[in-house]
PDB file of C-alpha atoms and ligand atoms in Angstrom:
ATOM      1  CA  UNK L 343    -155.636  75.007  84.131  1.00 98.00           C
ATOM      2  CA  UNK L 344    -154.111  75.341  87.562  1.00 98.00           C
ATOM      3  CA  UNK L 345    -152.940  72.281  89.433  1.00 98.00           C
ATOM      4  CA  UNK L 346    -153.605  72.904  93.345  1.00 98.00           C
ATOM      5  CA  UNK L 347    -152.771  69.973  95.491  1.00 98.00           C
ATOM      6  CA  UNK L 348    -155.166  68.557  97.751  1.00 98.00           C
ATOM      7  CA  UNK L 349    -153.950  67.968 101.160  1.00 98.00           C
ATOM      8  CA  UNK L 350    -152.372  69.012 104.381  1.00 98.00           C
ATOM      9  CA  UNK L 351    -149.646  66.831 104.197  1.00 98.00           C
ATOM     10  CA  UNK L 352    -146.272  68.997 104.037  1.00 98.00           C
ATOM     11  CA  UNK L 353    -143.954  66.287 102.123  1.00 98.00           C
ATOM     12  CA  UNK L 354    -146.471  65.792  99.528  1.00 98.00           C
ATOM     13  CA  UNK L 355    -146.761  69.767  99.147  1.00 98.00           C
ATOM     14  CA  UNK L 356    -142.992  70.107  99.280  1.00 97.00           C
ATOM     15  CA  UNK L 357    -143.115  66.855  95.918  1.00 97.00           C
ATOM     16  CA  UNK L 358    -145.496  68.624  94.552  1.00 97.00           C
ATOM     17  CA  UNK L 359    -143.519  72.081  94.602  1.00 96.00           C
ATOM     18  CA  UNK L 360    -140.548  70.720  93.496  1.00 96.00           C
ATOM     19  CA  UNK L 361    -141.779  69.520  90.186  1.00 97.00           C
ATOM     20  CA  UNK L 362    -142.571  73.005  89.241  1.00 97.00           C
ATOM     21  CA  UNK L 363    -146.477  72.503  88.051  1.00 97.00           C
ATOM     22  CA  UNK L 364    -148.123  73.780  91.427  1.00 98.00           C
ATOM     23  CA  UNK L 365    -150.121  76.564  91.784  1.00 98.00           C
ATOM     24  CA  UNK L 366    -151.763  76.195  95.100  1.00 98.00           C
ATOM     25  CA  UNK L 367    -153.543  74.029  98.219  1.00 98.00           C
ATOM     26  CA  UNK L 368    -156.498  72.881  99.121  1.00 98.00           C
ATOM     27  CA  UNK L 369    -157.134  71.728 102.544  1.00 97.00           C
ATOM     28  CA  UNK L 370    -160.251  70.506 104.656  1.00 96.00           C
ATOM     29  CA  UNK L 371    -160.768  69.591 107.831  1.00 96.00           C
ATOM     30  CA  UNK L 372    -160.352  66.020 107.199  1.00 96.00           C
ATOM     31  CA  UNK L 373    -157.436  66.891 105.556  1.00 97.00           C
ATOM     32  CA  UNK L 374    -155.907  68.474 108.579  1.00 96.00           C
ATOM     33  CA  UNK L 375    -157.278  66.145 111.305  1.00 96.00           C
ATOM     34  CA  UNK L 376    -155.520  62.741 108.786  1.00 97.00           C
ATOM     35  CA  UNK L 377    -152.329  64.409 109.490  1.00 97.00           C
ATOM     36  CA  UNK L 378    -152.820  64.773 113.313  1.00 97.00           C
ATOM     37  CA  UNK L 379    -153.455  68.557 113.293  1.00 96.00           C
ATOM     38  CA  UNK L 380    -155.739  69.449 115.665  1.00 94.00           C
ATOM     39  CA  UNK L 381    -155.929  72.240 118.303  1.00 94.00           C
ATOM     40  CA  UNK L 382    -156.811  75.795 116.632  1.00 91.00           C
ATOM     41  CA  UNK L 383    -153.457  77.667 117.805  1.00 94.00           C
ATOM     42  CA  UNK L 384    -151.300  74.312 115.768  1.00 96.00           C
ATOM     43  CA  UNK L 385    -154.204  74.264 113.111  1.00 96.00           C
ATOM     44  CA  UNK L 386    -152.918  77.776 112.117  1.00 96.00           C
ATOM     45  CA  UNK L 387    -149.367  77.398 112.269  1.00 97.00           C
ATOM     46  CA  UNK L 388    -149.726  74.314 110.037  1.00 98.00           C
ATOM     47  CA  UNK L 389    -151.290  76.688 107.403  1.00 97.00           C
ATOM     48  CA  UNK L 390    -148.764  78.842 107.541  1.00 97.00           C
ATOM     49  CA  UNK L 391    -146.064  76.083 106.940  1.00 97.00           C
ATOM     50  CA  UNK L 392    -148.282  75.236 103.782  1.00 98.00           C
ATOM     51  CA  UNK L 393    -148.153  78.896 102.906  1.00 97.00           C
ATOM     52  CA  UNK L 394    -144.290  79.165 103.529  1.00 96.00           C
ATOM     53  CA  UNK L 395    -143.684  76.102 101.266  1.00 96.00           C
ATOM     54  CA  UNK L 396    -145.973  77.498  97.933  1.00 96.00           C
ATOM     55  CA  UNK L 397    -146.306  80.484  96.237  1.00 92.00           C
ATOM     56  CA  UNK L 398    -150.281  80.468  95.663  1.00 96.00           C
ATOM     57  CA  UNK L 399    -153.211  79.982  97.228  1.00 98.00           C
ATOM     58  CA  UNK L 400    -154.339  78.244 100.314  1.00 98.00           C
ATOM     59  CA  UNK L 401    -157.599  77.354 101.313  1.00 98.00           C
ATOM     60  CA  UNK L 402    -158.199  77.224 104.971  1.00 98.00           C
ATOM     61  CA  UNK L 403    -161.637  76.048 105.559  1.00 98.00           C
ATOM     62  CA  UNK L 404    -163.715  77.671 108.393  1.00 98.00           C
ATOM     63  CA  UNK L 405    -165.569  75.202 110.939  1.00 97.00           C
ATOM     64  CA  UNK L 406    -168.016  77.378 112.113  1.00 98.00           C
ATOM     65  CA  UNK L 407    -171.674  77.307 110.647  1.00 98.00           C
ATOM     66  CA  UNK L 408    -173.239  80.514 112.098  1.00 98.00           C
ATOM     67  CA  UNK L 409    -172.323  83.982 110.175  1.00 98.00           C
ATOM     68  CA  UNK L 410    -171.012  85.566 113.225  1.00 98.00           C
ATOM     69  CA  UNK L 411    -168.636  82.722 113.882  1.00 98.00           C
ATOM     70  CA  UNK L 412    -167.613  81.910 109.925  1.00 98.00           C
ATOM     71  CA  UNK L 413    -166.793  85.745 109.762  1.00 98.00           C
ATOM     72  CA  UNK L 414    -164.622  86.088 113.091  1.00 98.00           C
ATOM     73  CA  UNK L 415    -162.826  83.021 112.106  1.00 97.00           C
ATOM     74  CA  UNK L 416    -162.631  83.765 108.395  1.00 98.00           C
ATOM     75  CA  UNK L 417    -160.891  87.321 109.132  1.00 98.00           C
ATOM     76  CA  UNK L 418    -158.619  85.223 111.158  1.00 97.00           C
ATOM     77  CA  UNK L 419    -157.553  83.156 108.681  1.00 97.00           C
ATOM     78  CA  UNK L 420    -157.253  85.990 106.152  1.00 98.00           C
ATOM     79  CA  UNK L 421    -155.054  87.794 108.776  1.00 97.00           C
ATOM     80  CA  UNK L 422    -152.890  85.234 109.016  1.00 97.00           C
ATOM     81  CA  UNK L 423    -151.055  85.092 105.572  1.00 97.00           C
ATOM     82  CA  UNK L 424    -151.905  87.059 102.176  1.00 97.00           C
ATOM     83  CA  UNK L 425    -151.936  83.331 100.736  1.00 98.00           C
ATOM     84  CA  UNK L 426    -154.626  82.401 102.405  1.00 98.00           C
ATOM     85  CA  UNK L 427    -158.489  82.063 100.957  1.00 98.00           C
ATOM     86  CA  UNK L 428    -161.231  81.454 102.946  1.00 98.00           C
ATOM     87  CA  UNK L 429    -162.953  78.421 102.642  1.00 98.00           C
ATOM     88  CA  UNK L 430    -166.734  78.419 103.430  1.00 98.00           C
ATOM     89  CA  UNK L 431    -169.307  75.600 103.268  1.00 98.00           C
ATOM     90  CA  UNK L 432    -172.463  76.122 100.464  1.00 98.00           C
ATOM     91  CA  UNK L 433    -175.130  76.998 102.894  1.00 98.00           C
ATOM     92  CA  UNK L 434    -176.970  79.659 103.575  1.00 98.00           C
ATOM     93  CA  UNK L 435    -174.616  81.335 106.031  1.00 98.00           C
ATOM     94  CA  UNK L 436    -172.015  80.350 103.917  1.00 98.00           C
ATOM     95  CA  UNK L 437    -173.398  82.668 100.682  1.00 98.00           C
ATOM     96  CA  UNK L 438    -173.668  85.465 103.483  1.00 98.00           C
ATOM     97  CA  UNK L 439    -170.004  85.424 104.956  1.00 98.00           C
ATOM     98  CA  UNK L 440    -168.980  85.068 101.271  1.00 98.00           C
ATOM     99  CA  UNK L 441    -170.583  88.513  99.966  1.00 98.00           C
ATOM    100  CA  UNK L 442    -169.035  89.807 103.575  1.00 98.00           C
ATOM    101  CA  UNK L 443    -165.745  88.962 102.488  1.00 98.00           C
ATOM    102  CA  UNK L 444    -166.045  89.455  98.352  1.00 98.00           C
ATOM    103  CA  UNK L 445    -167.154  93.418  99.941  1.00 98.00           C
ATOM    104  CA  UNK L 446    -163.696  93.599 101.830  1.00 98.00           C
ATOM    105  CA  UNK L 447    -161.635  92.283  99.146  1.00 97.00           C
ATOM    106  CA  UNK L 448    -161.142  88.876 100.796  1.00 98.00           C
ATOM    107  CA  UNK L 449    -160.725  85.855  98.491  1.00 98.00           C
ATOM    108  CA  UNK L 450    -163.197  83.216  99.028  1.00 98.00           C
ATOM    109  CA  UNK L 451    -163.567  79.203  98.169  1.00 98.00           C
ATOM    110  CA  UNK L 452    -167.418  77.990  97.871  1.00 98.00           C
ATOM    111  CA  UNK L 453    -166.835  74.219  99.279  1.00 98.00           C
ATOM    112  CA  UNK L 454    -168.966  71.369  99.089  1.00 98.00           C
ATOM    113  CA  UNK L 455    -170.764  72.211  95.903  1.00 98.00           C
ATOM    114  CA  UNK L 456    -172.813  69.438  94.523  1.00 98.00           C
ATOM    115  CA  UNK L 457    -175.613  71.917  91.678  1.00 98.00           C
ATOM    116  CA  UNK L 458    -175.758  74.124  89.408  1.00 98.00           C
ATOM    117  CA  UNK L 459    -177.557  76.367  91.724  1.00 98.00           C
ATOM    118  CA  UNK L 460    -175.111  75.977  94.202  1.00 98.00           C
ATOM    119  CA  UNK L 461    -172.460  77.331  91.966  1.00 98.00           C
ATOM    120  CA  UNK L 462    -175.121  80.307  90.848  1.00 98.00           C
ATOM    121  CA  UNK L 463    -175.208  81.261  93.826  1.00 98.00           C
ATOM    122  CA  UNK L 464    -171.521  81.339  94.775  1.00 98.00           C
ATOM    123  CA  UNK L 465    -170.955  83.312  91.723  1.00 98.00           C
ATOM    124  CA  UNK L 466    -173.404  85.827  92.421  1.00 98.00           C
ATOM    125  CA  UNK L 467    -172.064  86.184  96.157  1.00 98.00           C
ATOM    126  CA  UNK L 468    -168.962  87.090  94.634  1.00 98.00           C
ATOM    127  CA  UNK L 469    -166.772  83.962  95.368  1.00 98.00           C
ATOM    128  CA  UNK L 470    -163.631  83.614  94.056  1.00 98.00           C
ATOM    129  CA  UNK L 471    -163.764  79.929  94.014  1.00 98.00           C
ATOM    130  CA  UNK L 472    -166.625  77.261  94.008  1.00 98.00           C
ATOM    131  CA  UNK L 473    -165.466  73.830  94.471  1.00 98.00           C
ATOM    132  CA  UNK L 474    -167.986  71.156  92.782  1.00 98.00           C
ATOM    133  CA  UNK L 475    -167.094  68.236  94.248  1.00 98.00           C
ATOM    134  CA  UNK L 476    -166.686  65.676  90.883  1.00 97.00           C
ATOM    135  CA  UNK L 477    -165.683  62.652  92.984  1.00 97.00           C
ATOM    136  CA  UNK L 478    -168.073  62.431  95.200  1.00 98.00           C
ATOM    137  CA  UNK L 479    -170.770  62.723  92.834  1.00 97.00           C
ATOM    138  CA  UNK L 480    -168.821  59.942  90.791  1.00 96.00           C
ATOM    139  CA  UNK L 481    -169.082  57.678  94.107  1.00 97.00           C
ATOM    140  CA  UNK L 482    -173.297  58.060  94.160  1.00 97.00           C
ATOM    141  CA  UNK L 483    -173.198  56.597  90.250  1.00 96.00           C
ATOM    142  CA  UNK L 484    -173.524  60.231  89.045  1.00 97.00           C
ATOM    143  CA  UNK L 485    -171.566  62.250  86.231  1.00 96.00           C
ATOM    144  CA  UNK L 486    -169.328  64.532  88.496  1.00 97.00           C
ATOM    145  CA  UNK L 487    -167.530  65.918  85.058  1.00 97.00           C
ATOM    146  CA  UNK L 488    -171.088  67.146  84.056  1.00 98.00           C
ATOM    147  CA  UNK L 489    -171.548  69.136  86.832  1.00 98.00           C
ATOM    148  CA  UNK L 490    -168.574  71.036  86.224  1.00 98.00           C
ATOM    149  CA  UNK L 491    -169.561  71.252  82.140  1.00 98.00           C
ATOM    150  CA  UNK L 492    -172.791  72.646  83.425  1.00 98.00           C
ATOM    151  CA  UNK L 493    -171.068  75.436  85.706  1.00 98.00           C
ATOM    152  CA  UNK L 494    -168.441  76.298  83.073  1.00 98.00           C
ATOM    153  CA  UNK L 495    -171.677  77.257  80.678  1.00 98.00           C
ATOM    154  CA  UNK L 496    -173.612  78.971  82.998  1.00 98.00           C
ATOM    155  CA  UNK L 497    -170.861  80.897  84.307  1.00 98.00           C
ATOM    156  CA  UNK L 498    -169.790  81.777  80.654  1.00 98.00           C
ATOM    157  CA  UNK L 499    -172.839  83.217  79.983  1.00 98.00           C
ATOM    158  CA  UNK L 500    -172.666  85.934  82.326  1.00 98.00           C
ATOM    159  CA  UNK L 501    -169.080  86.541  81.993  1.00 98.00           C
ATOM    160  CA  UNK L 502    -168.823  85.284  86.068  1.00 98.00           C
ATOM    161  CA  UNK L 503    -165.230  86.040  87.723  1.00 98.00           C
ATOM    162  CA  UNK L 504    -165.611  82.910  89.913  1.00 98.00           C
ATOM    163  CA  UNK L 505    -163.095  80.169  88.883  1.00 98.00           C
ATOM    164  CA  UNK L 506    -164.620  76.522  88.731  1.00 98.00           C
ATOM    165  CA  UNK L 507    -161.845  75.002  91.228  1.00 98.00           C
ATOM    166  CA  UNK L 508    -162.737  71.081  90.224  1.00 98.00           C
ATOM    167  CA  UNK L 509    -162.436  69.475  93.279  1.00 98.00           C
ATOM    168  CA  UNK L 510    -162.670  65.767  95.208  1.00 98.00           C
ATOM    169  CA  UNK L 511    -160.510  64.929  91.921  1.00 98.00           C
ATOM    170  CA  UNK L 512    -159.372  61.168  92.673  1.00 96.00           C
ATOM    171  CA  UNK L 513    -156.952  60.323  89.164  1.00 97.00           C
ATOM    172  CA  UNK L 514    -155.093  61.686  85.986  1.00 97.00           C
ATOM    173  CA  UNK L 515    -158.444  60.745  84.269  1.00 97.00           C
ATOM    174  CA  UNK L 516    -160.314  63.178  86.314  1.00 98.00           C
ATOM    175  CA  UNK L 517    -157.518  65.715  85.784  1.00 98.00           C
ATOM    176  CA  UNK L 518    -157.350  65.477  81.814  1.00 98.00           C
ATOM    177  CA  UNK L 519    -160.929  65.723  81.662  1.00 98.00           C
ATOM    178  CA  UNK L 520    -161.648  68.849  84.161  1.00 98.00           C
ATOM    179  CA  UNK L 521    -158.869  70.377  81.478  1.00 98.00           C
ATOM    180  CA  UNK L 522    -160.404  69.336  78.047  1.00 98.00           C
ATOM    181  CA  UNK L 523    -164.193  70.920  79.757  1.00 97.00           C
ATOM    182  CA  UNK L 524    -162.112  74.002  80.899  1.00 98.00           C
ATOM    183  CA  UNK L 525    -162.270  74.271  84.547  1.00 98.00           C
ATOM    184  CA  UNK L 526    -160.209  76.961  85.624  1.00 98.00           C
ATOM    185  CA  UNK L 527    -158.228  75.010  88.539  1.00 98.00           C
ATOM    186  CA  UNK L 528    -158.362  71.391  89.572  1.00 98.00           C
ATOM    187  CA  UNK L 529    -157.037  69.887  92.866  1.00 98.00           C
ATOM    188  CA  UNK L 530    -156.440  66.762  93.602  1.00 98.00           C
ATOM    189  CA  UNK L 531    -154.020  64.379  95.399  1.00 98.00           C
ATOM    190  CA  UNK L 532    -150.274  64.086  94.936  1.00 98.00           C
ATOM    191  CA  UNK L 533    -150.655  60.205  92.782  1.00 98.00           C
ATOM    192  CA  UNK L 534    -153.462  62.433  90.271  1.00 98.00           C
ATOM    193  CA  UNK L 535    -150.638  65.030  89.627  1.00 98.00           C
ATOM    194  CA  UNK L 536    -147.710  62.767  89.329  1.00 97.00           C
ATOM    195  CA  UNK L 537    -149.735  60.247  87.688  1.00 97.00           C
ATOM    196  CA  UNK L 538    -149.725  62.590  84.492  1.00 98.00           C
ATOM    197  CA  UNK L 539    -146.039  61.356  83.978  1.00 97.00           C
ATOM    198  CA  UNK L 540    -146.831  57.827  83.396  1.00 96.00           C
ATOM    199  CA  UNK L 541    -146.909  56.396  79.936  1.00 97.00           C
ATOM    200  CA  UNK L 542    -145.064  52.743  79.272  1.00 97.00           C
ATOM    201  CA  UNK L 543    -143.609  54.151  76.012  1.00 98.00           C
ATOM    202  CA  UNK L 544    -141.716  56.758  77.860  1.00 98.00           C
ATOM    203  CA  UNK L 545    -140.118  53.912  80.052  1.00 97.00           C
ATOM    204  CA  UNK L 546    -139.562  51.869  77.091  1.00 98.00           C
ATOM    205  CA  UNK L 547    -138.804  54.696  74.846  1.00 98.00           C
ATOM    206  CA  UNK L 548    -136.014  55.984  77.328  1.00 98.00           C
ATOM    207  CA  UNK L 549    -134.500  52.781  78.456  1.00 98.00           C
ATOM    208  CA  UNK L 550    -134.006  52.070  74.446  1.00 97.00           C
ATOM    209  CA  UNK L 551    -132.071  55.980  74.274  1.00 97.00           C
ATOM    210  CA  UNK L 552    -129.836  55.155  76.963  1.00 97.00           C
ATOM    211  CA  UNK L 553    -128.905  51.590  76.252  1.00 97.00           C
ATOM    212  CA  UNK L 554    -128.188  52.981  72.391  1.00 96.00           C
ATOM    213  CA  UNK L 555    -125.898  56.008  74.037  1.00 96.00           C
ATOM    214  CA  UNK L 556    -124.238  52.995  76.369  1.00 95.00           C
ATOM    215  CA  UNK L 557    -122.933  51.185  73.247  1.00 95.00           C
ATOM    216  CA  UNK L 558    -121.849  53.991  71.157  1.00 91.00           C
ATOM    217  CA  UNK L 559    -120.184  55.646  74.345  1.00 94.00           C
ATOM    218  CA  UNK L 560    -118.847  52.763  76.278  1.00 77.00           C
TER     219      UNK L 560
HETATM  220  C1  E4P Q1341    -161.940  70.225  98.250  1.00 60.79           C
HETATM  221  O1  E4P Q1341    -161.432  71.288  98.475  1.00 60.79           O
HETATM  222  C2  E4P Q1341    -161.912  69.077  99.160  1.00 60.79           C
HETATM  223  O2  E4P Q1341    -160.847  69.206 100.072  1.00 60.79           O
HETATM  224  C3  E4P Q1341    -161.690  67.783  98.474  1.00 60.79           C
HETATM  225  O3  E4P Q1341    -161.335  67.896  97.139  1.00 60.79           O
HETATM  226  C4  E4P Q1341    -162.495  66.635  98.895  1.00 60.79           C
HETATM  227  O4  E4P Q1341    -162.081  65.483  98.197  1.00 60.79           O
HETATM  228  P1  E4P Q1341    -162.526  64.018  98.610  1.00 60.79           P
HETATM  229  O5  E4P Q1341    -163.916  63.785  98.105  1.00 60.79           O
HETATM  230  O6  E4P Q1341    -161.529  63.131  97.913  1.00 60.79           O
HETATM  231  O7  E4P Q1341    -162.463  63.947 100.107  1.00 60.79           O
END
């Protein structure tokens, strides 16, 4: 499964580099505007930092919510860096400017994905991504993990190309479990990546090796 990180924060991206486990970004408008992004000329130079500091892909989401508009600034984006994929809201303009771009060879990300349906339709449009949003269906007392078990089976029963990129993942829990239902990519924030590390026995386990080495070596 890929690990993609979750936010437009550069340090975190950088941490998240470093350990050698990342495969890509995810970003949002939210995203951007929590780090004090905003302005369309610094909004794109901030993407390319994020491209500059990882090797795979990087969503950039577009804002606009008629075709004409999602297309002109989805080519933008594109333009911009080859990292980039072009991240487009599940609505009906949405499915449109995502066959546009799957026609030209331009990787897409279905966002905001909350059925079955949803993530039929993505596939068919030819997205590259669909994002099924697992935590946010976990905060309305519904299974977000079965959402994504649904998509993996009714995407594996056409043989669909889209990858289920598990997203609005919130802990290791969510992380372990979009791997054991096989989603192809999960993304999440910096504490559900480095959270993976944690186990008591480890600490214990460690502390024991060192304190044995200490005696024996002085
Ligand atoms: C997906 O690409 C979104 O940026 C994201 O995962 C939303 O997560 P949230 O529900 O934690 O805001």
């Amino acid at each position: 499964m890929k690990f993609f990180i979750d936010t437009a924060n550069l340090s975190d991206i950088a941490e998240a580099q470093a350990l050698g486990v990342l495969d890509g970004v995810t970003t949002n408008p939210s995203l951007m505007a929590k780090e004090g992004v905003t302005g369309s000329d610094a909004i794109l130079a901030h993407y390319k930092k994020i491209c500059e500091l990882v090797e795979g892909d990087v969503s950039a989401e577009v804002i606009s919510t008629d075709y004409e508009g999602m297309i002109k600034e989805g080519e933008a984006l594109a333009a911009l860096h080859p990292q980039i994929v072009v991240k487009l809201p599940m609505i009906a303009n949405g499915v449109k400017a995502c066959k546009y771009f799957s026609d030209k060879g331009i990787r897409t990300n279905v966002t905001l994905v909350f059925s079955v349906g949803q993530a039929l339709l993505a596939a068919k449009a030819g997205a590259t991504y669909v994002s099924p949003f697992l935590g946010r269906l976990d905060d309305i007392s519904t299974d977000g993990l079965h959402l994504v078990k649904e998509i993996r089976h009714v995407y594996d029963n056409y043989n669909f190309e889209t990858q289920i990129l598990s997203a609005s993942v919130r802990n290791t829990m969510h992380v372990i479990n979009c791997a054991k239902i096989g989603s192809d990519v999960m993304t999440g924030p910096l504490s559900s990546i480095t959270g993976l590390l944690k186990h008591p026995l480890t600490d214990s386990g460690l502390a024991k090796f060192l304190e044995d080495y200490k005696k024996g070596n002085g």
